Amino acid sequence: MAIIDIEQTIIEEFSHFEDWLDRYNYLIEMGKDLPKIDERFRTDQYLIAGCQSRVWLQADFADGKIIFTADSDAVITKGIVTLLIRVLSNQRPDDVLHANLGFVDTIGLREHLSPTRSNGLNSMIKQMKLFALAFKTKEQSSK
Amino acid sequence: MALDPLKIRIDFPILDQMIYKRSLVYFDNAATTQKPRQVINAIDKYYLLQNSNIHRGVHYLSQMATQAYEDARVHIQHFINARLSQEIIYTRGTTESINLVASSFGKKFISKGDTILVSNLEHHSNIVPWQFVCEEKGAVLKVIPINDEGEILLDAYTEMLDEKVKIVAVTHVSNALGTIVPVKEMIRLAHLKNIPVLIDGAQSVAHFQVDVQDLDADFFCFSGHKMYGPMGIGVLYGKEHWLEDLPPYQGGGEMIKDVTFEKTTYNDLPFKFEAGTPNVCDALGLDAALTYMQNLGLSEIYGYEEELLHFATARLLEIEGLKIIGTSPQKAGVISFLPDGIHPYDLGTILDKLGFALRTGNHCAQPLMHRLGIQGTLRASFAFYNTKEEINRLAEGIITAKRMFD
C-alpha cells in the first residue's frame, strides 16, 4: 500500500476515539504488540538521541524496500514507533524521503512533534529518513 | 489562621479550567507558580497608568515609576531581611543571578588551581556557570556528596573545605527531590575558613521565611516567577562588601557614573549591576506577589504545604510498587516518585491526559539522577492553592494509568 493510503487508514482508525484516554489506550495496545527487536540491535549504536524514553531503530534493505524494526523501553513510545513502522516500513527509499506524515498531526499526536518534546518523535522520523537516504545513495552507486 | 485554599483559588483564575475534558490539577509549581489576580492587576496597572523609563527622567511619570521600582526593592529587602536595600540587585532570575556572581567573582577571586564547591543536588543553573569559570581560570569544580536519601553529607563537606576552596555554591531546597539543605550550618562551617557561600534560593523563598542575615549568606539568588510573581524578574542578594568588591557584570546605561572614551567610572550599588533599561513592570509584579504571600502569612504557607506534602507522601505510598525518590525528613514543596513496572514517561503522558500538570524527567539535574542511578522521576510540586482532594485525584489517576499498562 502507498504511504498516503496507510496514513489514511490510521486516520480512520483514530477517528473513532472521542476521549484522549482511548486514543492512548490504542497506542498502548499497539505498543505491546510491536514485535521484539533482535537483542543485538538494542545497543547504543542503534539508540536514537534526544528521547526521554530510549528508542532503538534498525533498518534492512531488500528488493528495493526498507524494512524497519524498532523498540523502546516506554510503551507509548513503542506505540508511536509502531505507527511509523506501519507507514514507512516496506517502502522505497524515495517514498520514505518524501513522506510528509501529516497523519501524526491529524490523529492528535502533534504535541509529540514539537522539538522540545522529550519522546523525540522528530528524532525518530529524522533517523528513518537518514536510513532512506543512505539506502538510496547505496542503491544509486551500485547501479 | 489556617489557609483556605478554596478561597485562595478565586484569585488564580487559570486554575479553573478544563484540559482534555478534565479539570486541571496544577502540580508543576517548582517549575513556575501561577499568578494571582493581584499580580496580574499590578502588571496591567503599570502599562495602563505608570509606564515610563526610570531614574533619569525629571517628568512626573518617570519619577512615579522610579519611586515604585525602588519601593519594590525595599520590599524585597524586608522580605528576605537584608540589611540594606542596595544589597538587592534586580536580575532576570536565579540563573542570571548565579551567572552574575560566577562571572564577577570568578574574574576577581578565582585563579588557577583554586576549587569551587557545589553539591550533588544542584540544578544545572548552579553547575554550568561555575564550569565556565573553572574552564576560563583553570580552577577545579568539586562536588559535595549526598546519601541515598538525597541529603548532603556534612562530614564529607567539612573535610572538603580546605584553603584552595574560594567559594561554595549550594541549593537551599533541591528542585528535584525537595530536600531542605542545612545551609545555615554549611555557611557557618565555610565561614570558619573565611570561604563565602552562594545559596540558590529558587525553590525555598516560595515555601518558607528566608532571613539572609540569620543564614549569614554571602549571596542569595531567587526568581520571581517561582513565587507567584511574573517571569523575567529575579533577585541577587549580596552582602554589601562583596558587591562593592566585585567588578560589574554587564556594561551599558544605568550602571555608569561618568563615561569618556578613555575611562568609565561605575555607578554605586545597586545600579552598578543593573545595566540597561530595567524591567520595572515585573519588579512591580513581584512586589505584588510578595504582598500576596505576606497577607497569607509565610508560616501559614509553610504549615499548609507541609501538611500537603505529608498527605501526598502517605497517599502515594499506598500505591503498590510506587517508590518515593528523596526521603529526607526535611523537605519542602516537592515529591518525586517512580512507579514500579511502568516507564515514567508512559505514566507522565497518561497523567497529562487525565488533567495533571506535573514533570517527568531529570529536572535539569542530570548529575543527581546519575548519582541516584535513575533516568529521571515524576515530580509533583505543591503550592498553597493545591488541595488534598487534588492529591487524592492524583493517587487515583496513577492507579488508573497503571491499569492501562497491565
XYZ file of N, CA and C in Angstrom, chain B residues 56-283:
684
model
N 16.193 58.598 35.199
C 16.789 59.787 34.578
C 15.784 60.896 34.341
N 14.532 60.511 34.226
C 13.539 61.493 33.805
C 13.215 62.487 34.909
N 12.974 63.732 34.526
C 12.546 64.694 35.528
C 11.026 64.842 35.518
N 10.382 64.140 34.566
C 8.930 64.337 34.475
C 8.180 63.451 35.465
N 6.936 63.780 35.651
C 6.107 63.155 36.689
C 6.073 61.627 36.588
N 5.725 61.111 35.394
C 5.579 59.663 35.245
C 6.873 58.938 35.584
N 7.976 59.479 35.125
C 9.266 58.853 35.374
C 9.560 58.821 36.872
N 9.236 59.916 37.527
C 9.506 59.955 38.971
C 8.637 58.965 39.731
N 7.373 58.859 39.305
C 6.460 57.929 39.975
C 6.920 56.481 39.754
N 7.309 56.169 38.513
C 7.746 54.801 38.197
C 9.031 54.481 38.948
N 9.938 55.463 39.022
C 11.186 55.263 39.764
C 10.883 54.951 41.225
N 9.972 55.725 41.775
C 9.614 55.535 43.183
C 9.052 54.132 43.421
N 8.142 53.718 42.538
C 7.511 52.405 42.694
C 8.556 51.292 42.581
N 9.471 51.458 41.627
C 10.524 50.459 41.394
C 11.442 50.353 42.615
N 11.794 51.490 43.181
C 12.687 51.486 44.339
C 11.948 51.039 45.605
N 10.650 51.343 45.679
C 9.853 50.834 46.809
C 9.811 49.306 46.773
N 9.698 48.769 45.566
C 9.664 47.307 45.420
C 10.981 46.710 45.915
N 12.076 47.400 45.625
C 13.392 46.911 46.079
C 13.432 46.852 47.611
N 12.906 47.906 48.235
C 12.891 47.944 49.706
C 11.993 46.821 50.246
N 10.910 46.578 49.546
C 10.014 45.491 49.951
C 10.740 44.139 49.904
N 11.488 43.916 48.824
C 12.257 42.672 48.692
C 13.300 42.590 49.813
N 13.940 43.722 50.074
C 14.937 43.773 51.159
C 14.323 43.269 52.466
N 13.141 43.806 52.794
C 12.496 43.410 54.051
C 12.013 41.964 54.007
N 11.568 41.543 52.826
C 11.029 40.181 52.684
C 12.068 39.126 53.046
N 13.334 39.360 52.658
C 14.379 38.378 52.989
C 15.282 38.890 54.121
N 14.849 39.999 54.732
C 15.584 40.630 55.835
C 17.043 40.925 55.487
N 17.240 41.580 54.355
C 18.585 42.072 54.033
C 18.846 43.326 54.863
N 20.115 43.614 55.079
C 20.469 44.762 55.920
C 20.208 46.074 55.183
N 20.482 46.087 53.880
C 20.391 47.316 53.101
C 19.655 47.079 51.789
N 18.965 48.124 51.299
C 18.247 47.934 50.029
C 19.216 47.842 48.850
N 20.402 48.462 48.965
C 21.356 48.364 47.850
C 22.019 46.987 47.760
N 21.676 46.113 48.712
C 22.160 44.738 48.598
C 21.228 43.893 47.726
N 20.148 44.506 47.256
C 19.187 43.818 46.390
C 19.431 44.244 44.945
N 19.878 43.298 44.124
C 20.117 43.562 42.704
C 19.015 42.880 41.908
N 18.364 43.635 41.028
C 17.386 43.009 40.148
C 18.111 42.260 39.021
N 17.626 41.058 38.730
C 18.154 40.290 37.608
C 16.960 39.730 36.840
N 17.237 38.858 35.853
C 16.131 38.214 35.129
C 15.640 36.969 35.854
N 16.425 36.486 36.792
C 16.029 35.280 37.512
C 17.226 34.659 38.201
N 16.991 33.538 38.852
C 18.049 32.850 39.592
C 19.257 32.558 38.695
N 18.974 32.054 37.503
C 20.066 31.693 36.597
C 20.974 32.882 36.324
N 20.357 34.039 36.030
C 21.194 35.209 35.768
C 21.926 35.652 37.029
N 21.269 35.539 38.174
C 21.924 35.928 39.439
C 23.183 35.096 39.656
N 23.073 33.783 39.432
C 24.235 32.909 39.648
C 25.318 33.209 38.610
N 24.899 33.411 37.368
C 25.877 33.754 36.329
C 26.610 35.048 36.655
N 25.873 36.012 37.195
C 26.487 37.291 37.570
C 27.594 37.064 38.596
N 27.268 36.331 39.658
C 28.260 36.114 40.718
C 29.422 35.278 40.177
N 29.100 34.196 39.459
C 30.170 33.328 38.953
C 31.128 34.143 38.083
N 30.561 34.974 37.215
C 31.392 35.749 36.303
C 32.222 36.806 37.040
N 31.553 37.617 37.852
C 32.256 38.726 38.509
C 33.191 38.237 39.607
N 32.718 37.283 40.403
C 33.555 36.723 41.472
C 34.735 35.977 40.851
N 34.428 35.217 39.806
C 35.470 34.440 39.132
C 36.561 35.335 38.585
N 36.144 36.439 37.951
C 37.097 37.366 37.345
C 38.111 37.845 38.373
N 37.629 38.147 39.570
C 38.496 38.787 40.551
C 39.155 37.819 41.531
N 38.417 36.759 41.899
C 38.899 35.962 43.039
C 39.307 34.526 42.721
N 39.079 34.086 41.489
C 39.420 32.686 41.186
C 40.670 32.640 40.309
N 41.604 31.808 40.717
C 42.816 31.628 39.905
C 43.058 30.144 39.664
N 44.078 29.898 38.881
C 44.453 28.530 38.522
C 44.677 27.692 39.783
N 44.093 26.497 39.775
C 44.303 25.579 40.893
C 43.326 25.771 42.049
N 42.530 26.845 42.031
C 41.526 27.059 43.082
C 40.393 26.045 42.938
N 39.609 25.918 44.012
C 38.475 24.999 43.988
C 37.162 25.753 44.192
N 36.132 25.317 43.477
C 34.763 25.795 43.705
C 33.951 24.571 44.113
N 33.176 24.698 45.196
C 32.374 23.571 45.651
C 30.908 23.755 45.297
N 30.318 22.734 44.680
C 28.861 22.686 44.512
C 28.417 21.328 45.072
N 27.106 21.142 45.245
C 26.657 19.851 45.775
C 26.117 18.970 44.658
N 25.925 17.720 44.979
C 25.386 16.755 44.017
C 23.883 16.969 43.761
N 23.278 17.881 44.540
C 21.837 18.123 44.380
C 21.536 19.199 43.349
N 22.566 19.906 42.884
C 22.316 21.155 42.153
C 21.563 21.008 40.831
N 20.799 22.037 40.557
C 20.185 22.293 39.250
C 21.323 22.696 38.309
N 21.161 22.402 37.029
C 22.226 22.752 36.068
C 22.633 24.224 36.161
N 21.678 25.082 36.538
C 21.969 26.521 36.647
C 23.003 26.847 37.719
N 23.166 25.939 38.666
C 24.173 26.186 39.698
C 25.386 25.264 39.501
N 25.518 24.763 38.290
C 26.694 23.957 37.942
C 27.431 24.617 36.768
N 26.654 24.849 35.693
C 27.270 25.291 34.435
C 27.996 26.647 34.555
N 27.402 27.665 35.216
C 28.142 28.943 35.318
C 29.499 28.765 35.999
N 29.570 27.841 36.961
C 30.838 27.602 37.662
C 31.809 26.830 36.781
N 31.255 25.979 35.916
C 32.131 25.275 34.959
C 32.792 26.276 34.014
N 32.012 27.301 33.612
C 32.585 28.357 32.756
C 33.811 28.965 33.428
N 33.642 29.315 34.718
C 34.738 29.956 35.452
C 35.935 29.016 35.543
N 35.653 27.750 35.870
C 36.741 26.774 36.015
C 37.520 26.641 34.707
N 36.762 26.597 33.615
C 37.400 26.448 32.316
C 38.287 27.647 32.001
N 37.752 28.826 32.291
C 38.473 30.050 31.971
C 39.714 30.220 32.835
N 39.589 29.850 34.108
C 40.657 30.153 35.052
C 41.544 28.952 35.384
N 41.160 27.787 34.914
C 41.926 26.604 35.291
C 41.665 26.197 36.731
N 40.470 26.483 37.206
C 40.088 26.074 38.566
C 39.380 24.712 38.498
N 39.089 24.156 39.671
C 38.506 22.813 39.726
C 37.143 22.864 40.420
N 36.153 22.217 39.784
C 34.829 22.124 40.396
C 34.751 20.806 41.151
N 34.468 20.895 42.466
C 34.344 19.658 43.246
C 32.925 19.533 43.767
N 32.505 18.287 43.961
C 31.102 18.014 44.261
C 30.917 17.481 45.677
N 30.113 18.176 46.461
C 29.813 17.725 47.820
C 28.855 16.534 47.706
N 29.220 15.390 48.264
C 28.403 14.184 48.046
C 27.101 14.175 48.857
N 26.191 13.310 48.432
C 24.914 13.126 49.138
C 24.728 11.642 49.455
N 23.774 11.363 50.344
C 23.443 9.958 50.616
C 22.247 9.533 49.748
N 21.817 8.285 49.890
C 20.739 7.769 49.045
C 19.386 8.425 49.326
N 19.272 9.053 50.492
C 18.019 9.746 50.823
C 17.953 11.119 50.135
N 19.102 11.553 49.605
C 19.135 12.866 48.961
C 19.546 13.976 49.911
N 20.347 13.617 50.904
C 20.818 14.617 51.870
C 22.322 14.821 51.719
N 22.745 16.061 51.918
C 24.174 16.362 51.812
C 24.943 15.751 52.984
N 26.100 15.185 52.684
C 26.931 14.582 53.734
C 27.816 15.668 54.344
N 27.409 16.121 55.526
C 28.080 17.276 56.130
C 29.518 16.982 56.536
N 29.782 15.754 56.955
C 31.160 15.419 57.350
C 32.100 15.507 56.153
N 31.638 14.942 55.047
C 32.456 14.994 53.829
C 32.655 16.450 53.402
N 31.579 17.232 53.502
C 31.651 18.657 53.148
C 32.706 19.374 53.990
N 32.659 19.132 55.298
C 33.598 19.798 56.211
C 35.038 19.490 55.809
N 35.243 18.237 55.462
C 36.603 17.856 55.066
C 37.056 18.499 53.758
N 36.065 18.801 52.903
C 36.417 19.392 51.605
C 36.802 20.873 51.713
N 36.460 21.490 52.834
C 36.709 22.932 52.982
C 38.180 23.205 53.295
N 39.007 23.124 52.281
C 40.422 23.422 52.514
C 40.779 24.809 51.968
N 42.061 25.151 52.054
C 42.485 26.528 51.703
C 42.344 26.827 50.209
N 42.145 25.778 49.406
C 42.002 26.020 47.965
C 40.586 26.463 47.587
N 39.619 26.180 48.461
C 38.219 26.495 48.139
C 37.996 28.000 48.223
N 37.512 28.588 47.125
C 37.311 30.038 47.093
C 35.843 30.430 47.255
N 34.936 29.514 46.907
C 33.510 29.781 47.100
C 32.742 28.459 47.118
N 31.635 28.461 47.895
C 30.733 27.310 47.931
C 29.405 27.776 47.341
N 28.837 26.982 46.419
C 27.542 27.334 45.832
C 26.603 26.148 46.009
N 25.539 26.354 46.754
C 24.682 25.220 47.100
C 23.224 25.644 47.109
N 22.360 24.681 46.807
C 20.934 24.993 46.766
C 20.334 24.987 48.168
N 19.266 25.745 48.347
C 18.583 25.794 49.645
C 17.596 24.632 49.752
N 16.885 24.408 48.621
C 15.948 23.286 48.536
C 16.164 22.617 47.175
N 16.296 21.299 47.168
C 16.508 20.578 45.908
C 15.265 20.644 45.034
N 15.439 21.104 43.805
C 14.283 21.216 42.905
C 13.762 19.853 42.477
N 14.636 18.839 42.486
C 14.219 17.522 42.010
C 13.648 16.650 43.120
N 14.153 16.806 44.347
C 13.746 15.912 45.438
C 13.010 16.634 46.556
N 13.206 17.938 46.677
C 12.570 18.696 47.751
C 13.367 18.788 49.038
N 14.506 18.120 49.096
C 15.333 18.160 50.312
C 15.643 19.595 50.740
N 15.396 19.901 52.012
C 15.837 21.196 52.542
C 17.279 21.013 53.027
N 18.172 21.780 52.452
C 19.597 21.653 52.766
C 19.918 22.516 54.001
N 20.677 21.985 54.944
C 21.025 22.768 56.146
C 22.046 23.856 55.818
N 21.601 24.858 55.056
C 22.553 25.845 54.538
C 23.140 26.717 55.640
N 22.369 26.948 56.707
C 22.898 27.804 57.774
C 24.155 27.173 58.372
N 24.084 25.872 58.618
C 25.236 25.147 59.169
C 26.378 25.103 58.145
N 26.009 24.912 56.877
C 27.046 24.854 55.836
C 27.761 26.200 55.696
N 26.995 27.277 55.840
C 27.594 28.620 55.761
C 28.522 28.838 56.959
N 28.048 28.424 58.140
C 28.861 28.593 59.353
C 30.203 27.859 59.192
N 30.128 26.630 58.692
C 31.351 25.841 58.516
C 32.293 26.491 57.492
N 31.728 27.023 56.418
C 32.564 27.672 55.400
C 33.188 28.950 55.952
N 32.398 29.695 56.712
C 32.901 30.960 57.248
C 34.035 30.749 58.258
N 34.060 29.589 58.910
C 35.179 29.286 59.820
C 36.503 29.311 59.057
N 36.392 29.041 57.730
C 37.590 29.065 56.887
C 37.610 30.307 55.994
N 36.745 31.276 56.325
C 36.648 32.521 55.528
C 36.270 32.280 54.062
N 35.456 31.265 53.827
C 35.010 30.986 52.456
C 33.575 31.506 52.295
N 33.327 32.322 51.276
C 31.961 32.810 51.061
C 31.055 31.730 50.466
N 29.736 31.902 50.667
C 28.768 30.909 50.201
C 27.648 31.584 49.422
N 27.336 31.008 48.262
C 26.184 31.439 47.470
C 25.075 30.405 47.648
N 23.869 30.889 47.937
C 22.717 29.992 48.079
C 21.774 30.193 46.904
N 21.417 29.073 46.243
C 20.393 29.084 45.200
C 19.046 28.908 45.911
N 18.338 30.013 46.024
C 17.088 30.006 46.791
C 15.845 29.863 45.925
N 16.016 29.451 44.671
C 14.881 29.399 43.742
C 13.726 28.573 44.291
N 14.050 27.494 45.023
C 12.989 26.595 45.496
C 12.668 26.795 46.971
N 13.234 27.808 47.612
C 12.930 27.974 49.038
C 12.040 29.166 49.325
N 12.287 30.284 48.660
C 11.587 31.534 49.030
C 10.063 31.445 48.935
N 9.555 30.564 48.088
C 8.096 30.470 47.956
C 7.484 29.651 49.081
N 8.310 28.908 49.806
C 7.759 27.937 50.750
C 7.917 28.307 52.219
N 8.980 29.026 52.541
C 9.146 29.421 53.951
C 9.933 30.722 54.056
N 9.872 31.300 55.238
C 10.540 32.577 55.502
C 12.053 32.415 55.377
N 12.648 33.272 54.569
C 14.104 33.269 54.432
C 14.647 34.544 55.069
N 15.665 34.388 55.903
C 16.297 35.532 56.548
C 17.788 35.468 56.205
N 18.203 36.285 55.242
C 19.584 36.170 54.747
C 20.619 36.550 55.808
N 20.203 37.409 56.750
C 21.161 37.774 57.809
C 21.314 36.645 58.809
N 20.203 35.998 59.127
C 20.264 34.858 60.036
C 21.081 33.726 59.407
N 20.867 33.480 58.106
C 21.655 32.449 57.423
C 23.119 32.861 57.314
N 23.338 34.180 57.292
C 24.658 34.754 57.068
C 25.176 34.427 55.658
N 24.237 34.308 54.702
C 24.610 34.015 53.313
C 25.360 35.197 52.708
N 26.364 34.910 51.905
C 27.094 35.980 51.218
C 26.340 36.393 49.961
N 25.777 35.412 49.281
C 24.927 35.668 48.115
C 23.694 34.777 48.215
N 22.554 35.314 47.796
C 21.323 34.523 47.812
C 20.546 34.884 46.547
N 20.200 33.861 45.743
C 19.578 34.110 44.440
C 18.181 33.520 44.381
N 17.240 34.238 43.764
C 15.912 33.644 43.545
C 15.185 34.296 42.379
N 14.080 33.631 41.978
C 13.303 34.064 40.811
C 11.917 34.520 41.237
N 11.395 35.524 40.546
C 10.042 35.992 40.850
C 8.976 34.983 40.446
N 9.180 34.328 39.304
C 8.092 33.506 38.759
C 7.845 32.221 39.524
N 8.766 31.846 40.394
C 8.539 30.653 41.205
C 7.914 31.026 42.544
N 7.612 32.315 42.739
C 6.965 32.762 43.975
C 5.779 33.674 43.648
N 5.010 33.259 42.647
C 3.738 33.903 42.303
C 3.894 35.237 41.570
N 5.144 35.606 41.255
C 5.397 36.828 40.505
C 5.566 36.518 39.028
N 5.826 37.569 38.229
C 5.957 37.364 36.784
C 7.281 36.704 36.394
N 7.316 36.175 35.181
C 8.562 35.663 34.622
C 9.439 36.848 34.217
N 10.732 36.644 34.240
C 11.639 37.675 33.734
C 12.179 38.613 34.790
N 11.838 38.370 36.061
C 12.419 39.192 37.125
C 12.952 38.248 38.211
N 14.118 38.575 38.707
C 14.707 37.784 39.783
C 15.574 38.675 40.638
N 16.199 38.075 41.622
C 16.942 38.872 42.593
C 18.284 38.220 42.881
N 19.280 39.091 42.997
C 20.541 38.675 43.611
C 20.704 39.493 44.878
N 20.742 38.806 46.010
C 21.140 39.470 47.245
C 22.619 39.213 47.418
N 23.365 40.236 47.784
C 24.780 40.044 48.119
C 25.130 40.960 49.269
N 25.986 40.479 50.143
C 26.456 41.351 51.225
C 27.135 42.564 50.611
N 26.913 43.714 51.169
C 27.399 44.968 50.589
C 28.888 44.919 50.249
N 29.707 44.401 51.173
C 31.155 44.455 50.928
C 31.548 43.582 49.731
N 30.817 42.476 49.540
C 31.101 41.646 48.370
C 30.704 42.369 47.091
N 29.506 42.946 47.105
C 29.034 43.629 45.896
C 29.928 44.827 45.558
N 30.439 45.500 46.582
C 31.369 46.608 46.347
C 32.656 46.094 45.688
N 33.081 44.922 46.158
C 34.344 44.339 45.688
C 34.287 43.786 44.270
N 33.126 43.270 43.892
C 33.040 42.581 42.601
C 33.031 43.576 41.448
N 33.681 43.222 40.337
C 33.592 44.070 39.145
C 32.196 43.958 38.530
N 31.777 44.962 37.718
C 30.446 44.893 37.098
C 30.331 43.676 36.192
N 29.088 43.292 35.900
C 28.812 42.100 35.085
C 28.614 42.510 33.636
N 27.651 43.410 33.385
C 27.410 43.896 32.032
C 27.589 45.406 32.013
N 27.976 45.920 30.838
C 28.138 47.354 30.702
C 26.983 47.967 29.942
N 26.675 49.241 30.211
C 25.605 49.907 29.479
C 25.101 51.108 30.241
N 23.871 51.473 29.976
C 23.261 52.571 30.713
C 22.984 52.138 32.141
N 22.611 53.048 32.980
C 22.226 52.790 34.377
C 23.398 52.456 35.288
N 24.380 51.678 34.762
C 25.424 51.173 35.658
C 26.642 52.101 35.718
N 26.583 53.245 35.018
C 27.757 54.095 34.935
C 27.579 55.418 35.693
N 28.679 55.997 36.041
C 28.657 57.329 36.639
C 29.102 58.333 35.571
N 30.328 58.173 35.082
C 30.857 59.053 34.039
C 31.489 58.218 32.937
N 31.197 58.590 31.724
C 31.791 57.875 30.601
C 32.561 58.843 29.722
N 33.822 58.573 29.473
C 34.561 59.216 28.389
C 35.113 58.073 27.565
N 35.648 58.363 26.404
C 36.195 57.272 25.606
C 37.446 56.691 26.258
N 38.045 57.441 27.188
C 39.247 56.943 27.843
C 38.904 56.051 29.035
N 37.878 56.432 29.792
C 37.597 55.689 31.022
C 36.159 55.888 31.478
N 35.615 54.845 32.093
C 34.262 54.924 32.649
C 34.333 54.646 34.139
N 33.624 55.460 34.914
C 33.521 55.125 36.336
C 32.130 54.559 36.591
N 32.066 53.587 37.470
C 30.827 52.858 37.672
C 29.948 53.513 38.722
N 28.691 53.258 38.562
C 27.695 53.784 39.492
C 27.786 53.054 40.831
N 27.089 53.602 41.825
C 27.052 52.972 43.144
C 26.114 51.773 43.110
N 26.180 50.985 44.170
C 25.235 49.887 44.351
C 23.831 50.452 44.546
N 22.814 49.779 44.098
C 22.806 48.509 43.366
C 22.985 48.695 41.859
N 23.046 49.969 41.395
C 22.946 50.238 39.947
C 24.150 49.732 39.157
N 25.276 49.588 39.864
C 26.481 49.079 39.215
C 26.234 47.745 38.496
N 25.275 46.973 39.029
C 24.992 45.651 38.437
C 23.710 45.633 37.607
N 23.152 46.804 37.338
C 21.872 46.814 36.622
C 21.986 47.614 35.331
N 22.750 47.067 34.386
C 22.953 47.748 33.111
C 21.679 47.693 32.262
N 21.426 48.766 31.560
C 20.289 48.771 30.630
C 18.985 49.186 31.289
N 17.970 49.394 30.460
C 16.662 49.793 30.982
C 16.092 48.678 31.848
N 15.734 48.989 33.074
C 15.291 47.924 33.969
C 13.887 47.410 33.653
N 13.595 46.234 34.169
C 12.302 45.597 33.998
C 11.371 46.085 35.108
N 10.920 47.321 34.950
C 10.134 47.969 36.016
C 8.829 47.216 36.250
N 8.148 46.888 35.169
C 6.843 46.258 35.276
C 6.889 44.989 36.127
N 7.845 44.124 35.826
C 7.885 42.850 36.543
C 8.370 43.014 37.981
N 9.160 44.053 38.232
C 9.545 44.335 39.614
C 8.291 44.681 40.419
